[in-house]
Coordinates of C-alpha atoms in Angstrom, one line a residue:
Chain A
X1 CA 20.6 22.4 11.5
X2 CA 21.0 24.2 14.8
X3 CA 18.8 27.0 15.8
X4 CA 19.7 29.8 18.2
X5 CA 18.6 29.1 21.8
X6 CA 18.5 25.3 21.2
X7 CA 19.2 23.6 24.5
X8 CA 22.9 22.7 24.8
X9 CA 22.1 19.3 26.1
X10 CA 19.9 18.5 23.2
X11 CA 22.6 19.5 20.8
X12 CA 25.1 17.2 22.4
X13 CA 22.6 14.4 22.2
X14 CA 21.7 14.9 18.6
X15 CA 25.5 14.9 17.8
X16 CA 25.9 11.5 19.1
X17 CA 22.5 10.3 18.0
X18 CA 22.5 6.7 16.6
X19 CA 20.0 5.0 14.4
X20 CA 17.8 3.0 16.7
X21 CA 17.3 0.3 14.0
X22 CA 18.9 -3.0 13.3
X23 CA 19.3 -4.0 9.7
X24 CA 18.2 -7.5 8.9
X25 CA 18.6 -8.2 5.2
X26 CA 17.6 -11.8 5.5
X27 CA 13.9 -10.7 5.3
X28 CA 14.5 -10.5 1.6
X29 CA 15.0 -14.2 1.1
X30 CA 13.9 -15.9 4.4
X31 CA 10.8 -18.1 4.3
X32 CA 8.1 -17.1 3.4
X33 CA 9.1 -13.6 2.4
X34 CA 11.6 -14.5 -0.3
X35 CA 8.9 -16.3 -2.3
X36 CA 6.6 -13.3 -1.9
X37 CA 9.2 -10.9 -3.2
X38 CA 10.2 -13.1 -6.1
X39 CA 6.6 -13.6 -7.2
X40 CA 6.2 -9.8 -6.9
X41 CA 9.2 -9.2 -9.2
X42 CA 7.8 -11.7 -11.8
X43 CA 4.4 -10.0 -11.6
X44 CA 5.9 -6.6 -12.2
X45 CA 7.7 -7.9 -15.2
X46 CA 4.8 -9.7 -17.0
X47 CA 2.2 -7.2 -16.0
X48 CA 4.3 -4.3 -17.4
X49 CA 5.2 -6.3 -20.6
X50 CA 1.6 -7.2 -21.3
X51 CA 0.5 -3.6 -20.7
X52 CA 3.3 -2.4 -22.9
X53 CA 2.2 -4.7 -25.8
X54 CA -1.4 -3.4 -25.4
X55 CA 0.0 0.2 -25.3
X56 CA 2.0 -0.3 -28.5
X57 CA -0.9 -1.7 -30.5
X58 CA -3.5 0.8 -29.3
X59 CA -1.0 3.7 -29.2
X60 CA 0.2 3.3 -32.8
X61 CA -3.4 2.9 -34.0
X62 CA -4.5 6.0 -32.1
X63 CA -1.4 8.0 -33.1
X64 CA -2.0 7.2 -36.8
X65 CA -5.7 8.0 -36.4
X66 CA -4.8 11.5 -35.2
X67 CA -3.0 12.4 -38.5
X68 CA -5.1 10.6 -41.1
X69 CA -6.9 12.9 -43.5
X70 CA -10.3 12.0 -41.9
X71 CA -12.2 14.2 -39.4
X72 CA -13.8 11.3 -37.6
X73 CA -10.7 9.3 -36.9
X74 CA -8.9 12.5 -35.8
X75 CA -11.7 13.3 -33.4
X76 CA -11.7 9.8 -32.0
X77 CA -7.9 9.8 -31.6
X78 CA -7.9 13.3 -30.0
X79 CA -10.7 12.3 -27.5
X80 CA -8.9 9.1 -26.6
X81 CA -5.6 10.8 -25.9
X82 CA -7.2 13.6 -23.9
X83 CA -9.4 11.2 -21.8
X84 CA -6.7 8.7 -20.9
X85 CA -3.8 11.2 -20.6
X86 CA -5.6 13.6 -18.3
X87 CA -6.9 11.4 -15.5
X88 CA -4.3 10.3 -13.0
X89 CA -3.4 6.6 -13.4
X90 CA -4.2 6.0 -9.8
X91 CA -7.9 7.0 -10.4
X92 CA -8.0 5.1 -13.7
X93 CA -7.1 1.9 -12.0
X94 CA -9.7 2.5 -9.3
X95 CA -12.3 3.2 -12.0
X96 CA -11.4 0.0 -14.0
X97 CA -11.6 -2.2 -11.0
X98 CA -14.3 -0.7 -8.7
X99 CA -16.5 1.5 -10.9
X100 CA -16.7 0.2 -14.5
X101 CA -18.0 -3.3 -13.6
X102 CA -21.0 -1.6 -11.9
X103 CA -22.2 -0.5 -15.3
X104 CA -22.7 -4.1 -16.3
X105 CA -26.0 -5.8 -15.5
X106 CA -25.9 -7.7 -12.1
X107 CA -25.6 -11.2 -13.6
X108 CA -22.8 -10.1 -15.8
X109 CA -21.0 -8.7 -12.8
X110 CA -21.2 -11.9 -10.9
X111 CA -20.0 -13.8 -14.0
X112 CA -17.1 -11.5 -14.2
X113 CA -16.1 -11.9 -10.6
X114 CA -16.5 -15.6 -10.6
X115 CA -14.9 -16.5 -13.9
X116 CA -12.0 -14.1 -14.5
X117 CA -9.2 -15.4 -12.5
X118 CA -7.3 -12.6 -10.8
X119 CA -9.5 -9.7 -11.9
X120 CA -7.2 -7.0 -10.3
X121 CA -4.3 -8.2 -12.4
X122 CA -6.4 -8.2 -15.6
X123 CA -7.7 -4.7 -14.8
X124 CA -4.2 -3.4 -14.1
X125 CA -3.0 -4.6 -17.5
X126 CA -5.9 -2.9 -19.2
X127 CA -5.7 0.3 -17.2
X128 CA -1.9 0.6 -17.4
X129 CA -1.9 -0.4 -21.1
X130 CA -4.6 2.0 -22.2
X131 CA -3.1 4.9 -20.2
X132 CA 0.4 4.3 -21.6
X133 CA -1.2 4.0 -25.1
X134 CA -2.3 7.6 -24.8
X135 CA 1.3 8.6 -24.3
X136 CA 2.6 6.3 -27.0
X137 CA 0.0 7.8 -29.4
X138 CA 1.4 11.3 -28.8
X139 CA 4.9 10.1 -29.5
X140 CA 3.7 8.3 -32.7
X141 CA 2.0 11.5 -33.8
X142 CA 5.1 13.5 -33.1
X143 CA 7.1 11.0 -35.2
X144 CA 4.6 11.1 -38.0
X145 CA 4.6 14.9 -38.0
X146 CA 8.4 14.9 -38.2
X147 CA 8.3 13.1 -41.6
X148 CA 8.8 15.6 -44.4
X149 CA 5.7 16.2 -46.4
X150 CA 7.6 15.2 -49.5
X151 CA 7.7 11.7 -48.2
X152 CA 3.8 11.4 -48.2
X153 CA 3.6 13.0 -51.6
X154 CA 6.2 10.8 -53.2
X155 CA 4.6 7.7 -51.7
X156 CA 1.2 8.7 -52.9
X157 CA 2.5 9.6 -56.3
X158 CA 3.9 6.1 -56.7
X159 CA 0.3 4.8 -56.6
X160 CA 0.2 3.4 -53.0
X161 CA -3.1 3.5 -51.1
X162 CA -3.3 5.5 -47.9
X163 CA -2.9 2.2 -45.9
X164 CA 0.1 1.2 -47.9
X165 CA 1.7 4.6 -47.7
X166 CA 1.6 4.3 -43.9
X167 CA 2.4 0.6 -43.7
X168 CA 5.5 0.7 -46.1
X169 CA 6.8 4.2 -46.1
X170 CA 5.7 6.5 -43.2
X171 CA 5.6 4.2 -40.2
X172 CA 8.9 2.4 -40.8
X173 CA 10.5 5.8 -40.9
X174 CA 8.5 7.5 -38.1
X175 CA 8.9 4.5 -35.7
X176 CA 12.6 4.6 -36.0
X177 CA 12.7 8.3 -35.1
X178 CA 10.7 7.9 -32.0
X179 CA 12.7 5.0 -30.5
X180 CA 14.4 7.2 -27.9
X181 CA 11.1 8.7 -26.5
X182 CA 9.6 5.2 -26.7
X183 CA 12.3 3.9 -24.4
X184 CA 11.2 6.6 -21.8
X185 CA 7.6 5.5 -22.1
X186 CA 8.6 1.8 -21.7
X187 CA 10.5 2.6 -18.5
X188 CA 7.6 4.7 -17.2
X189 CA 5.3 1.7 -17.9
X190 CA 7.4 -0.5 -15.6
X191 CA 7.5 2.2 -12.8
X192 CA 3.8 2.9 -13.1
X193 CA 3.0 -0.7 -12.6
X194 CA 3.6 -0.1 -8.9
X195 CA 0.2 1.6 -8.8
X196 CA -1.4 -1.8 -9.4
X197 CA -0.8 -2.4 -5.7
X198 CA -3.7 0.0 -4.9
X199 CA -6.2 -2.5 -6.4
X200 CA -4.6 -5.4 -4.7
X201 CA -2.0 -6.8 -7.1
X202 CA 1.0 -8.0 -5.2
X203 CA 3.7 -6.8 -7.5
X204 CA 7.2 -5.7 -6.4
X205 CA 6.1 -2.7 -4.4
X206 CA 3.1 -4.4 -2.9
X207 CA 5.3 -7.4 -1.9
X208 CA 7.9 -5.1 -0.3
X209 CA 5.2 -3.3 1.7
X210 CA 3.7 -6.6 2.7
X211 CA 7.0 -7.9 4.0
X212 CA 7.5 -4.5 5.7
X213 CA 4.2 -4.7 7.6
X214 CA 4.9 -8.3 8.6
X215 CA 8.5 -7.8 9.8
X216 CA 8.9 -4.0 10.1
X217 CA 12.1 -4.1 8.1
X218 CA 10.8 -1.5 5.6
X219 CA 14.2 0.1 4.9
X220 CA 15.5 -3.2 3.6
X221 CA 12.4 -4.0 1.5
X222 CA 12.2 -0.5 0.0
X223 CA 15.9 -0.6 -0.8
X224 CA 15.4 -4.0 -2.5
X225 CA 12.4 -2.9 -4.4
X226 CA 14.3 0.2 -5.6
X227 CA 17.2 -2.0 -6.8
X228 CA 14.8 -4.3 -8.6
X229 CA 13.2 -1.4 -10.5
X230 CA 16.7 0.0 -11.4
X231 CA 17.8 -3.5 -12.6
X232 CA 14.6 -3.9 -14.7
X233 CA 14.8 -0.4 -16.2
X234 CA 18.5 -0.7 -16.9
X235 CA 17.8 -4.0 -18.8
X236 CA 15.1 -2.2 -20.7
X237 CA 17.6 0.6 -21.6
X238 CA 20.1 -1.9 -22.8
X239 CA 17.4 -3.8 -24.8
X240 CA 16.1 -0.6 -26.4
X241 CA 19.6 0.5 -27.4
X242 CA 20.1 -2.9 -29.0
X243 CA 16.8 -2.4 -30.9
X244 CA 17.9 1.0 -31.9
X245 CA 21.2 -0.4 -33.4
X246 CA 19.4 -3.4 -34.9
X247 CA 16.9 -1.3 -36.9
X248 CA 19.3 1.4 -37.8
X249 CA 19.3 2.5 -41.4
X250 CA 22.2 4.1 -43.1
X251 CA 21.9 7.9 -43.2
X252 CA 18.7 8.0 -41.2
X253 CA 19.0 8.9 -37.5
X254 CA 22.2 10.9 -37.3
X255 CA 25.3 8.9 -36.6
X256 CA 25.3 5.4 -35.3
X257 CA 25.9 5.6 -31.6
Chain B
X1 CA 28.1 3.7 -26.1
X2 CA 31.0 4.3 -23.7
X3 CA 30.0 7.7 -22.3
X4 CA 26.4 6.5 -21.8
X5 CA 27.6 3.4 -20.0
X6 CA 29.8 5.5 -17.6
X7 CA 26.9 7.8 -16.9
X8 CA 24.7 4.9 -16.0
X9 CA 27.2 3.6 -13.5
X10 CA 27.6 7.1 -12.0
X11 CA 23.8 7.3 -11.7
X12 CA 23.6 3.9 -10.0
X13 CA 26.3 4.8 -7.5
X14 CA 24.4 8.0 -6.6
X15 CA 21.1 6.2 -6.2
X16 CA 22.8 3.7 -3.9
X17 CA 24.5 6.4 -1.9
X18 CA 21.2 8.3 -1.4
X19 CA 19.7 5.1 0.0
X20 CA 22.4 5.0 2.7
X21 CA 21.3 8.5 3.9
X22 CA 17.7 7.5 4.6
X23 CA 18.1 6.6 8.3
X24 CA 16.6 9.2 10.6
X25 CA 18.3 10.0 13.9
X26 CA 16.6 9.5 17.2
X27 CA 17.5 11.2 20.4
X28 CA 19.2 9.2 23.1
X29 CA 17.0 11.1 25.6
X30 CA 14.2 9.1 27.2
X31 CA 10.7 9.9 26.0
X32 CA 9.8 10.8 29.6
X33 CA 12.5 13.5 29.7
X34 CA 11.4 14.8 26.3
X35 CA 7.8 15.1 27.5
X36 CA 8.8 16.9 30.6
X37 CA 11.0 19.3 28.5
X38 CA 8.4 20.1 25.8
X39 CA 5.2 19.7 27.9
X40 CA 3.7 17.6 25.0
X41 CA 2.7 14.0 24.6
X42 CA 2.7 13.1 20.9
X43 CA 0.4 10.2 20.3
X44 CA -0.2 8.3 17.1
X45 CA -3.9 7.6 16.7
X46 CA -5.9 6.0 13.8
X47 CA -8.5 8.1 12.1
X48 CA -10.3 5.4 10.2
X49 CA -10.9 2.7 12.7
X50 CA -14.1 3.1 14.7
X51 CA -14.3 3.0 17.7
X52 CA -10.6 3.3 18.4
X53 CA -9.9 6.5 16.4
X54 CA -12.4 8.0 13.9
X55 CA -14.3 11.2 13.0
X56 CA -17.7 11.5 14.6
X57 CA -20.8 13.2 13.0
X58 CA -19.5 16.6 14.0
X59 CA -16.1 15.9 12.4
X60 CA -14.3 15.6 15.7
X61 CA -11.5 13.2 16.0
X62 CA -12.6 10.9 18.8
X63 CA -12.5 7.3 20.0
X64 CA -11.2 5.0 22.6
X65 CA -7.5 5.7 21.7
X66 CA -8.1 9.5 22.0
X67 CA -9.5 9.1 25.5
X68 CA -6.6 6.8 26.5
X69 CA -4.1 9.4 25.3
X70 CA -5.9 12.1 27.3
X71 CA -5.8 9.9 30.4
X72 CA -2.1 9.2 29.9
X73 CA -1.4 12.9 29.6
X74 CA -3.3 13.4 32.8
X75 CA -1.0 10.9 34.5
X76 CA 2.1 12.6 33.1
X77 CA 0.8 16.0 34.3
X78 CA 0.6 14.5 37.8
X79 CA 4.1 13.1 37.6
X80 CA 5.8 16.2 36.3
X81 CA 3.5 18.6 38.2
X82 CA 2.9 20.6 35.0
X83 CA 0.2 20.5 32.3
X84 CA 1.0 18.0 29.5
X85 CA -0.8 18.6 26.2
X86 CA -1.8 15.7 23.9
X87 CA -0.7 16.2 20.3
X88 CA -2.5 13.7 18.1
X89 CA -0.8 12.5 14.9
X90 CA -2.7 10.4 12.3
X91 CA -1.1 7.0 11.7
X92 CA -2.1 4.0 9.5
X93 CA -0.8 0.4 9.4
X94 CA 2.1 1.4 7.1
X95 CA 3.3 4.4 9.1
X96 CA 2.8 3.5 12.7
X97 CA 6.1 1.7 13.2
X98 CA 8.4 4.0 11.2
X99 CA 6.9 7.0 13.1
X100 CA 7.8 5.5 16.5
X101 CA 11.2 4.4 15.2
X102 CA 12.2 7.9 14.0
X103 CA 10.8 9.6 17.2
X104 CA 8.0 11.5 15.5
X105 CA 5.5 10.0 17.9
X106 CA 6.1 8.9 21.6
X107 CA 3.5 6.2 21.5
X108 CA 1.0 4.6 19.1
X109 CA -2.4 3.9 20.6
X110 CA -4.3 2.0 18.0
X111 CA -5.1 -1.5 16.8
X112 CA -1.6 -3.0 16.5
X113 CA -1.2 -6.8 17.1
X114 CA 1.8 -7.7 19.2
X115 CA 4.0 -10.1 17.3
X116 CA 7.5 -11.4 18.0
X117 CA 8.7 -10.2 14.6
X118 CA 7.5 -6.7 15.4
X119 CA 9.1 -6.8 18.8
X120 CA 12.5 -7.0 17.1
X121 CA 12.1 -3.4 15.8
X122 CA 10.0 -1.7 18.5
X123 CA 8.6 -2.4 22.0
X124 CA 5.0 -3.0 23.0
X125 CA 3.2 -2.2 26.1
X126 CA 1.2 -4.9 27.9
X127 CA -1.8 -6.0 25.7
X128 CA -4.8 -3.8 26.3
X129 CA -7.3 -5.4 23.9
X130 CA -7.8 -9.0 22.7
X131 CA -9.6 -10.0 19.6
X132 CA -9.2 -12.4 16.7
X133 CA -10.1 -12.6 13.0
X134 CA -13.5 -13.6 11.7
X135 CA -15.4 -13.5 8.5
X136 CA -18.1 -11.0 7.5
X137 CA -20.5 -11.9 4.7
X138 CA -23.9 -11.0 3.3
X139 CA -26.8 -12.7 5.2
X140 CA -28.0 -14.1 1.9
X141 CA -24.7 -15.6 0.9
X142 CA -25.4 -19.0 2.3
X143 CA -22.2 -18.9 4.4
X144 CA -23.3 -19.9 8.0
X145 CA -20.0 -21.2 9.4
X146 CA -16.3 -21.3 8.5
X147 CA -16.6 -24.6 6.7
X148 CA -19.0 -23.1 4.1
X149 CA -16.1 -20.9 2.8
X150 CA -14.6 -23.8 0.9
X151 CA -13.9 -22.7 -2.7
X152 CA -15.2 -19.2 -2.1
X153 CA -13.5 -15.9 -2.8
X154 CA -12.3 -14.2 0.4
X155 CA -11.0 -10.7 0.7
X156 CA -8.1 -9.7 3.0
X157 CA -6.2 -6.4 3.4
X158 CA -2.6 -6.0 2.4
X159 CA -0.2 -5.6 5.3
X160 CA -2.0 -8.2 7.5
X161 CA -1.3 -11.8 8.4
X162 CA -4.8 -12.9 7.4
X163 CA -4.0 -14.6 4.1
X164 CA -1.8 -16.9 6.1
X165 CA -4.5 -17.5 8.7
X166 CA -6.9 -18.7 6.0
X167 CA -4.3 -21.0 4.6
X168 CA -3.8 -22.4 8.1
X169 CA -7.5 -23.0 8.5
X170 CA -7.5 -24.9 5.2
X171 CA -4.5 -27.0 6.1
X172 CA -6.1 -27.8 9.5
X173 CA -9.2 -29.0 7.7
X174 CA -11.6 -26.3 9.1
X175 CA -12.2 -25.3 5.5
X176 CA -12.4 -28.3 3.2
X177 CA -11.0 -26.9 0.0
X178 CA -8.8 -23.9 -0.9
X179 CA -10.3 -20.4 -0.9
X180 CA -9.5 -17.9 -3.6
X181 CA -7.8 -15.0 -1.7
X182 CA -8.3 -11.5 -3.1
X183 CA -6.1 -8.7 -1.8
X184 CA -7.3 -5.2 -1.1
X185 CA -5.3 -2.1 -0.3
X186 CA -7.2 -1.4 3.0
X187 CA -10.3 -2.4 4.9
X188 CA -12.4 0.3 3.3
X189 CA -11.7 -0.9 -0.2
X190 CA -12.1 -4.5 0.9
X191 CA -15.5 -3.8 2.3
X192 CA -16.4 -2.0 -0.9
X193 CA -15.3 -5.1 -2.8
X194 CA -17.5 -7.2 -0.6
X195 CA -20.6 -5.0 -1.1
X196 CA -20.0 -5.1 -4.9
X197 CA -19.8 -8.9 -4.8
X198 CA -16.1 -9.1 -5.8
X199 CA -15.6 -11.4 -2.9
X200 CA -18.0 -13.7 -1.0
X201 CA -16.6 -12.9 2.4
X202 CA -14.1 -10.5 4.0
X203 CA -11.7 -11.6 6.7
X204 CA -10.1 -9.5 9.4
X205 CA -10.0 -8.7 13.1
X206 CA -13.5 -8.8 14.6
X207 CA -13.0 -5.4 16.1
X208 CA -12.5 -3.9 12.6
X209 CA -15.5 -5.9 11.2
X210 CA -17.8 -4.3 13.8
X211 CA -16.7 -0.8 12.7
X212 CA -17.1 -1.6 8.9
X213 CA -20.5 -3.2 9.5
X214 CA -21.6 -0.1 11.3
X215 CA -20.6 2.1 8.3
X216 CA -22.7 0.0 5.8
X217 CA -25.9 1.4 4.5
X218 CA -27.9 -1.5 6.0
X219 CA -25.8 -3.0 8.8
X220 CA -28.4 -5.7 9.3
X221 CA -27.6 -7.2 5.9
X222 CA -24.1 -8.3 7.1
X223 CA -23.3 -11.2 9.4
X224 CA -20.1 -11.9 11.2
X225 CA -19.1 -15.6 11.1
X226 CA -16.8 -17.2 13.7
X227 CA -15.0 -18.8 15.4
X228 CA -11.8 -16.8 15.8
X229 CA -9.3 -18.1 13.3
X230 CA -6.4 -16.0 14.8
X231 CA -5.3 -14.5 18.0
X232 CA -4.8 -10.7 18.0
X233 CA -3.6 -9.1 21.2
X234 CA -3.3 -5.3 20.7
X235 CA -0.6 -3.3 22.4
X236 CA 0.6 0.3 22.3
X237 CA 3.7 0.7 20.2
X238 CA 6.7 2.2 22.1
X239 CA 10.2 3.1 21.1
X240 CA 12.7 0.2 21.4
X241 CA 14.9 0.1 24.6
X242 CA 13.3 2.9 26.5
X243 CA 12.6 1.1 29.7
X244 CA 11.6 4.1 31.9
X245 CA 8.9 5.1 29.4
X246 CA 7.7 1.5 28.9
X247 CA 7.4 1.0 32.6
X248 CA 5.5 4.2 33.0
X249 CA 3.0 3.3 30.3
X250 CA 2.5 -0.2 31.7
X251 CA 1.9 1.1 35.2
X252 CA -0.5 3.6 33.7
X253 CA -2.5 0.8 32.0
X254 CA -2.5 -1.3 35.2
X255 CA -3.8 1.6 37.2
X256 CA -6.4 2.4 34.6
X257 CA -7.8 -1.2 34.9
X258 CA -7.6 -1.2 38.7
X259 CA -9.3 2.2 39.1
X260 CA -12.1 1.0 36.8
X261 CA -11.6 3.8 34.4
X262 CA -10.6 1.3 31.7
X263 CA -14.0 -0.4 32.0
X264 CA -15.9 2.9 31.8
X265 CA -13.9 3.9 28.7
X266 CA -14.6 0.4 27.2
X267 CA -18.3 0.9 28.0
X268 CA -18.3 4.3 26.5
X269 CA -16.9 3.2 23.1
X270 CA -17.7 -0.5 22.9
X271 CA -20.4 -1.2 25.5
X272 CA -23.9 -2.3 24.6
X273 CA -25.2 1.2 24.3
X274 CA -22.2 2.5 22.3
X275 CA -22.3 3.0 18.5
X276 CA -20.1 -0.1 17.9
X277 CA -21.0 -2.7 20.6
X278 CA -18.3 -5.3 21.1
X279 CA -19.0 -7.7 23.9
X280 CA -15.9 -8.5 26.0
X281 CA -15.0 -12.2 25.5
X282 CA -14.5 -14.3 28.7
X283 CA -10.8 -14.7 27.9
X284 CA -10.4 -10.9 27.6
X285 CA -12.2 -10.3 30.9
X286 CA -10.0 -12.9 32.6
X287 CA -6.8 -11.4 31.1
X288 CA -7.7 -7.9 32.4
X289 CA -7.9 -9.4 35.9
X290 CA -4.5 -11.2 35.5
X291 CA -2.7 -7.9 34.8
X292 CA -4.0 -6.1 37.9
X293 CA -0.5 -6.4 39.4
X294 CA 0.0 -5.4 43.0
X295 CA 1.6 -2.1 43.8

């Protein structure tokens, strides 16, 4: 963008400006950086998967709790979702790792630091999992709300207990409906795992920053990290569309895509 | 499935294309010519590393680096016979190189260790400060020397070489068994982890340890354990292949040492009466004499 009165010489120079930077892609596999990046990628994958399993279990329980005909469970579910959904994940991770352990008595703290191997990793799984659970819970609630009330009535009328109504009739129906938004949450879970870097977990982003600061080839490492996330999330998309086809029931979710 | 697939491929292609557009242009003009044209010296300075660049009690951005930048601007004013203003920009260990590469700052005056790998991307001035990494630990931790760290948990900051330095000390037999290395995002979080007992000791450049110790509620509770386990010569970061500018900065540094102004700045910020006293090691004193090149 040229402004009026911009010195002519400077314009000429900016026209023939060159990038004063030499690309060196070998930092991605060269000793010892390759191992660092690879470990980072595996950390991203198992950290996110563990967090996602935790999110599914807690999220489905909380989501169901929010629609049960019981004031107490509804209140608990509501509070859970509002608490975990409304604090930035970055702060939640800081709180899990730096603040919550302080509430324990001093000996318990030292026990925790001494005996839990890789505490930052553990706290990231818990923090990311419980945060994602609040979002999963909302999707589950939406799925449950979309079940026609006739379904609840018919199931109850056939003599099933509340637990069995949910276990055998409502949840199998609702969970299928919410597979597409679930996919989105699953992807977000992978991308949010990058924040674990802030409490010292060397996952993909952390590893790419580390290589950057050791070699100053940040363009290469950030490009590589971006491609890794794209590859992971595309695999998740393919996996989830397979799941969607696998659990498809005739006449349920529109046409088979 | 077919339309979704095609869409995915198009998205991939776009994300790759956008990556190619990242590179920021830099002017072919020497930094010296730019400073003369604009009348401004843009210097990258830390704001979290006492005594190099930090906020004092009155929230003024001060430090050794700030004074060096002022002095450099004075030298530039003499050269161009017109007043040159210092424009300070805040940098950290992640941004300092990219900002020099893309021309946002003319020079970084901070706490950057000169390494050969870094030299491939940018240029450095002559070293102006020499330090090395040591451990800091609580005085009651029972750690009196490097060997006591065997099997202990040691904190390091991301983006540093220090994890490797500890491994080297272990392989050399200075530390008898492996330490558990705990990474922290930065020194502030690392020191927080140390005060909370998450790690038994924290490992980084001694110059940074002095600053962190100073900030602790009871500085006397913390002891720094040597000897140096790494060699950290600090240099100013300069743009790659700008020889006139690099020569000017190096001449400025040599004159600063020869005139004695360097020593008075050192005394002001790191001398015995300063807030963060850092005695000059013998090697460092000798080095400063070595670079007093003749005119």
